[in-house]
């Protein structure tokens, strides 16, 4: 995925062109919704080390699909003073996020926009996440968010505690957001998204692809360390140093991967602008304050 700053900048411009006067804080919230499963996945792996990484990855892939994102959008929109308008803003930004993700080169990875009809990951592979374009978009996103924040222009849409019907909608859609991905994991595995099925049951000459994993150059033998807490000896294309890489290759046996294509991820870590972007979104929401000035539908300004 492009880093969070890139998403905030690009999606902020597009959304405010489509939805006139769209409240930035809701735009930014919608922009990070597809990343929430990935964030939660990292947290679970950090605090519950015994969790099954394959089952967890399958669940996160299913939960980051557009179908699941729209369920969370619906739950969050009920907390706003303009549920229909905010549902549009959140849903549009979830879709924009996935479309932006699809532009990047991600071997064995991609987005799921038409799930559950198909769980085959889709991406166009136009640029790498560590390319100059990705860095340029991150810089633009930082400038855009800070400038818009300092201007504090436009009327914001406040948060409210919903009535009984709204609470029921929020509870139902949030429950579906959490539960439906469990039933979708067989479809994710069948599509071999993230090479999940191949990692679970390696077979000789099975093709495999890993996005952003750790390559370790050892004194005797090099190895590949992947998200499933598994390591493989490597053959084929090699590096003379350790690095974060994306690879495509085949299993020669259950513990050996022959690499056909290797891309080393260099330069600024994608995580840094993502963490900064998430921090900015959090601060913007924490600093949002109600105002006595009403908007056209009775909402308050932030």
Coordinates of C-alpha atoms in Angstrom, one line a residue:
X1 CA 0.0 0.0 0.0
X2 CA 1.1 3.6 -0.4
X3 CA 2.0 5.1 2.9
X4 CA -0.7 6.8 5.0
X5 CA 0.5 10.4 4.2
X6 CA 0.2 9.7 0.5
X7 CA -3.3 8.4 1.0
X8 CA -4.3 11.5 3.0
X9 CA -3.0 13.9 0.4
X10 CA -4.4 12.3 -2.7
X11 CA -7.7 11.3 -1.2
X12 CA -8.2 14.6 0.4
X13 CA -8.0 16.4 -2.9
X14 CA -10.2 13.9 -4.7
X15 CA -12.8 13.8 -2.0
X16 CA -13.2 17.5 -1.6
X17 CA -13.5 17.9 -5.4
X18 CA -16.3 15.3 -5.5
X19 CA -18.1 16.1 -2.2
X20 CA -18.0 19.9 -1.8
X21 CA -16.9 21.0 1.6
X22 CA -16.2 17.5 2.9
X23 CA -15.0 17.6 6.5
X24 CA -11.3 16.6 6.4
X25 CA -11.4 14.6 9.7
X26 CA -14.0 12.3 8.2
X27 CA -12.0 12.1 4.9
X28 CA -8.9 11.0 6.8
X29 CA -10.8 8.5 8.9
X30 CA -12.2 6.9 5.7
X31 CA -8.7 6.9 4.2
X32 CA -7.3 4.6 7.0
X33 CA -10.3 2.2 7.2
X34 CA -8.8 -0.4 4.8
X35 CA -5.5 -0.3 6.9
X36 CA -7.3 -1.1 10.2
X37 CA -7.0 -4.9 9.7
X38 CA -3.3 -4.6 9.1
X39 CA -2.8 -2.4 12.1
X40 CA -4.8 -4.8 14.3
X41 CA -2.9 -7.8 12.8
X42 CA 0.4 -6.2 13.9
X43 CA -1.0 -5.5 17.4
X44 CA -2.3 -9.1 17.8
X45 CA 1.1 -10.6 16.7
X46 CA 2.9 -8.3 19.2
X47 CA 0.7 -9.0 22.2
X48 CA -0.5 -12.6 21.4
X49 CA 2.7 -14.3 20.1
X50 CA 1.1 -17.7 20.0
X51 CA -1.6 -16.8 17.5
X52 CA -1.7 -18.7 14.2
X53 CA -0.1 -16.3 11.7
X54 CA -1.8 -18.0 8.7
X55 CA -5.3 -17.8 10.1
X56 CA -4.6 -14.3 11.3
X57 CA -3.4 -13.2 7.8
X58 CA -6.3 -14.8 6.1
X59 CA -8.7 -13.0 8.4
X60 CA -7.0 -9.6 7.9
X61 CA -7.1 -10.0 4.1
X62 CA -10.8 -10.8 4.2
X63 CA -11.5 -7.9 6.5
X64 CA -9.6 -5.4 4.3
X65 CA -11.8 -6.1 1.3
X66 CA -14.1 -3.3 0.1
X67 CA -17.2 -5.3 1.3
X68 CA -15.9 -5.4 4.9
X69 CA -14.7 -1.8 4.7
X70 CA -18.2 -0.6 3.8
X71 CA -19.7 -2.3 6.8
X72 CA -17.3 -0.4 9.1
X73 CA -18.2 2.8 7.2
X74 CA -21.8 2.3 7.9
X75 CA -21.2 1.7 11.7
X76 CA -19.0 4.8 12.0
X77 CA -21.4 7.0 10.0
X78 CA -24.2 6.4 12.5
X79 CA -22.0 8.3 15.0
X80 CA -22.0 11.5 12.9
X81 CA -24.6 14.3 12.8
X82 CA -25.0 13.7 9.0
X83 CA -25.0 9.9 8.6
X84 CA -25.8 9.8 4.9
X85 CA -23.2 12.4 4.0
X86 CA -20.5 10.9 6.2
X87 CA -21.4 7.4 4.9
X88 CA -20.7 8.7 1.4
X89 CA -17.4 10.3 2.5
X90 CA -16.2 7.2 4.3
X91 CA -17.2 4.8 1.6
X92 CA -15.6 6.9 -1.2
X93 CA -12.4 7.0 0.7
X94 CA -12.3 3.3 1.4
X95 CA -12.7 2.7 -2.3
X96 CA -10.1 5.4 -3.2
X97 CA -7.7 3.8 -0.7
X98 CA -8.0 0.4 -2.4
X99 CA -7.7 1.8 -5.8
X100 CA -4.5 3.6 -4.8
X101 CA -3.1 0.4 -3.3
X102 CA -3.8 -1.3 -6.6
X103 CA -1.5 1.0 -8.4
X104 CA 1.6 -0.3 -6.6
X105 CA 3.8 -3.3 -7.4
X106 CA 3.1 -5.9 -4.8
X107 CA 4.1 -9.5 -5.7
X108 CA 1.7 -12.0 -4.3
X109 CA -0.4 -9.2 -2.9
X110 CA -3.2 -6.9 -4.0
X111 CA -6.6 -5.6 -3.2
X112 CA -10.0 -7.2 -3.1
X113 CA -12.6 -4.9 -4.5
X114 CA -15.2 -7.4 -5.9
X115 CA -15.1 -9.9 -3.0
X116 CA -16.8 -12.2 -2.2
X117 CA -17.4 -12.9 -5.9
X118 CA -13.6 -13.2 -6.3
X119 CA -10.8 -13.2 -3.8
X120 CA -8.0 -13.1 -6.4
X121 CA -5.7 -10.2 -5.4
X122 CA -5.6 -7.4 -8.0
X123 CA -2.9 -4.8 -8.6
X124 CA -1.6 -2.9 -11.7
X125 CA 2.0 -2.8 -10.6
X126 CA 2.8 0.7 -11.8
X127 CA 5.4 1.7 -9.2
X128 CA 7.2 0.3 -6.2
X129 CA 6.3 1.6 -2.7
X130 CA 9.9 2.9 -2.3
X131 CA 9.9 4.8 -5.6
X132 CA 10.4 8.5 -6.0
X133 CA 6.7 8.9 -6.8
X134 CA 5.7 7.3 -3.5
X135 CA 8.0 9.7 -1.6
X136 CA 6.7 12.7 -3.6
X137 CA 3.1 11.7 -2.7
X138 CA 4.1 11.4 1.0
X139 CA 5.6 14.8 1.0
X140 CA 2.5 16.2 -0.7
X141 CA 0.3 14.5 1.9
X142 CA 2.2 16.0 4.8
X143 CA 2.0 19.5 3.4
X144 CA -1.7 19.1 2.4
X145 CA -2.8 17.9 5.9
X146 CA -0.8 20.6 7.8
X147 CA -2.0 23.5 5.5
X148 CA -5.7 22.4 5.7
X149 CA -5.4 21.9 9.4
X150 CA -4.0 25.4 10.1
X151 CA -6.7 27.0 7.9
X152 CA -9.5 25.2 9.8
X153 CA -11.8 26.2 6.9
X154 CA -15.3 25.0 6.3
X155 CA -17.9 23.6 8.7
X156 CA -17.2 20.3 10.3
X157 CA -19.6 17.5 11.0
X158 CA -19.7 16.6 14.6
X159 CA -20.1 13.3 16.5
X160 CA -23.2 12.3 18.4
X161 CA -24.6 9.4 20.3
X162 CA -27.1 7.8 17.9
X163 CA -30.7 7.0 18.8
X164 CA -32.0 3.5 19.2
X165 CA -32.3 2.7 15.5
X166 CA -28.8 4.1 14.9
X167 CA -27.4 2.1 17.7
X168 CA -29.0 -1.1 16.2
X169 CA -27.5 -0.3 12.8
X170 CA -24.1 0.4 14.3
X171 CA -24.1 -2.8 16.3
X172 CA -25.3 -4.9 13.4
X173 CA -22.8 -3.6 10.9
X174 CA -19.9 -3.7 13.3
X175 CA -20.7 -7.3 14.2
X176 CA -20.8 -8.2 10.5
X177 CA -17.5 -6.4 10.0
X178 CA -15.9 -8.6 12.7
X179 CA -17.7 -11.9 12.0
X180 CA -18.0 -12.1 8.2
X181 CA -14.2 -12.3 7.5
X182 CA -14.2 -15.6 9.5
X183 CA -16.5 -17.2 6.9
X184 CA -14.4 -15.7 4.0
X185 CA -11.0 -17.2 5.0
X186 CA -11.6 -20.4 2.9
X187 CA -12.0 -18.1 -0.2
X188 CA -8.9 -16.2 0.6
X189 CA -6.9 -19.4 0.9
X190 CA -8.4 -20.8 -2.3
X191 CA -7.2 -17.7 -4.2
X192 CA -3.8 -18.1 -2.5
X193 CA -3.7 -14.5 -1.6
X194 CA -0.4 -13.5 -0.1
X195 CA 0.7 -17.1 -1.0
X196 CA -1.2 -18.2 2.1
X197 CA -2.2 -21.6 0.8
X198 CA 1.2 -22.3 -0.6
X199 CA 2.9 -21.4 2.7
X200 CA 0.5 -23.6 4.6
X201 CA 1.2 -26.6 2.4
X202 CA 4.4 -26.2 0.4
X203 CA 4.8 -28.5 -2.6
X204 CA 7.7 -29.1 -5.0
X205 CA 7.8 -26.6 -7.9
X206 CA 4.9 -24.6 -6.5
X207 CA 5.1 -20.9 -7.4
X208 CA 5.3 -18.4 -4.5
X209 CA 5.6 -14.7 -4.1
X210 CA 6.3 -12.6 -1.0
X211 CA 5.8 -8.8 -0.6
X212 CA 8.3 -7.0 1.7
X213 CA 9.9 -9.8 3.7
X214 CA 13.3 -10.1 5.3
X215 CA 16.3 -11.4 3.4
X216 CA 19.1 -12.5 5.7
X217 CA 22.6 -12.9 4.3
X218 CA 24.3 -15.5 6.6
X219 CA 27.9 -16.5 6.8
X220 CA 27.1 -20.0 5.4
X221 CA 23.6 -19.9 3.9
X222 CA 21.1 -17.1 3.1
X223 CA 17.5 -17.3 4.3
X224 CA 14.2 -15.7 3.8
X225 CA 12.0 -14.8 6.8
X226 CA 8.3 -14.3 6.1
X227 CA 5.2 -13.1 7.9
X228 CA 4.2 -16.7 8.8
X229 CA 7.1 -16.9 11.3
X230 CA 8.8 -19.3 8.9
X231 CA 12.3 -19.2 7.4
X232 CA 13.5 -20.7 4.1
X233 CA 16.9 -21.4 2.7
X234 CA 17.3 -19.5 -0.6
X235 CA 18.6 -20.5 -4.0
X236 CA 18.7 -18.7 -7.3
X237 CA 19.0 -14.9 -7.3
X238 CA 20.8 -13.7 -4.2
X239 CA 22.0 -10.6 -2.3
X240 CA 25.4 -10.2 -0.5
X241 CA 23.7 -8.3 2.4
X242 CA 20.6 -8.4 4.5
X243 CA 17.6 -6.3 3.3
X244 CA 13.9 -6.0 3.0
X245 CA 12.9 -7.6 -0.3
X246 CA 10.0 -8.7 -2.5
X247 CA 10.5 -12.0 -4.2
X248 CA 9.0 -14.4 -6.7
X249 CA 10.1 -18.0 -7.1
X250 CA 9.3 -21.6 -6.5
X251 CA 9.5 -24.1 -3.6
X252 CA 12.2 -26.7 -4.3
X253 CA 11.2 -28.4 -1.1
X254 CA 9.3 -27.5 2.0
X255 CA 12.2 -25.5 3.4
X256 CA 13.9 -24.1 0.2
X257 CA 12.8 -21.3 -2.1
X258 CA 14.5 -20.7 -5.4
X259 CA 14.2 -17.0 -6.2
X260 CA 13.5 -16.1 -9.8
X261 CA 13.0 -12.4 -9.3
X262 CA 14.1 -10.2 -6.4
X263 CA 13.5 -6.5 -5.6
X264 CA 15.3 -4.9 -2.8
X265 CA 13.4 -2.1 -1.0
X266 CA 15.7 0.8 -0.4
X267 CA 15.5 4.3 1.0
X268 CA 13.1 5.7 3.5
X269 CA 11.0 3.1 5.3
X270 CA 7.4 3.1 4.2
X271 CA 6.4 2.7 7.9
X272 CA 7.7 6.1 9.0
X273 CA 5.3 8.3 6.9
X274 CA 2.5 5.8 7.7
X275 CA 3.1 6.2 11.4
X276 CA 3.3 10.0 11.0
X277 CA 0.1 10.0 9.0
X278 CA -1.8 8.0 11.6
X279 CA -0.5 10.3 14.3
X280 CA -1.8 13.3 12.5
X281 CA -5.2 11.8 12.0
X282 CA -5.3 11.0 15.7
X283 CA -4.3 14.5 16.7
X284 CA -6.9 16.0 14.3
X285 CA -9.7 14.0 15.9
X286 CA -8.4 14.8 19.4
X287 CA -8.3 18.5 18.7
X288 CA -11.8 18.6 17.1
X289 CA -14.0 20.8 19.3
X290 CA -17.7 21.5 19.0
X291 CA -18.7 25.1 18.1
X292 CA -21.9 26.9 18.7
X293 CA -22.2 27.6 15.0
X294 CA -24.7 25.2 13.4
X295 CA -24.4 23.8 9.9
X296 CA -27.2 23.7 7.3
X297 CA -28.6 20.4 8.7
X298 CA -28.1 21.2 12.4
X299 CA -24.6 19.8 12.8
X300 CA -22.0 21.7 14.7
X301 CA -18.8 23.0 13.4
X302 CA -15.5 21.5 14.5

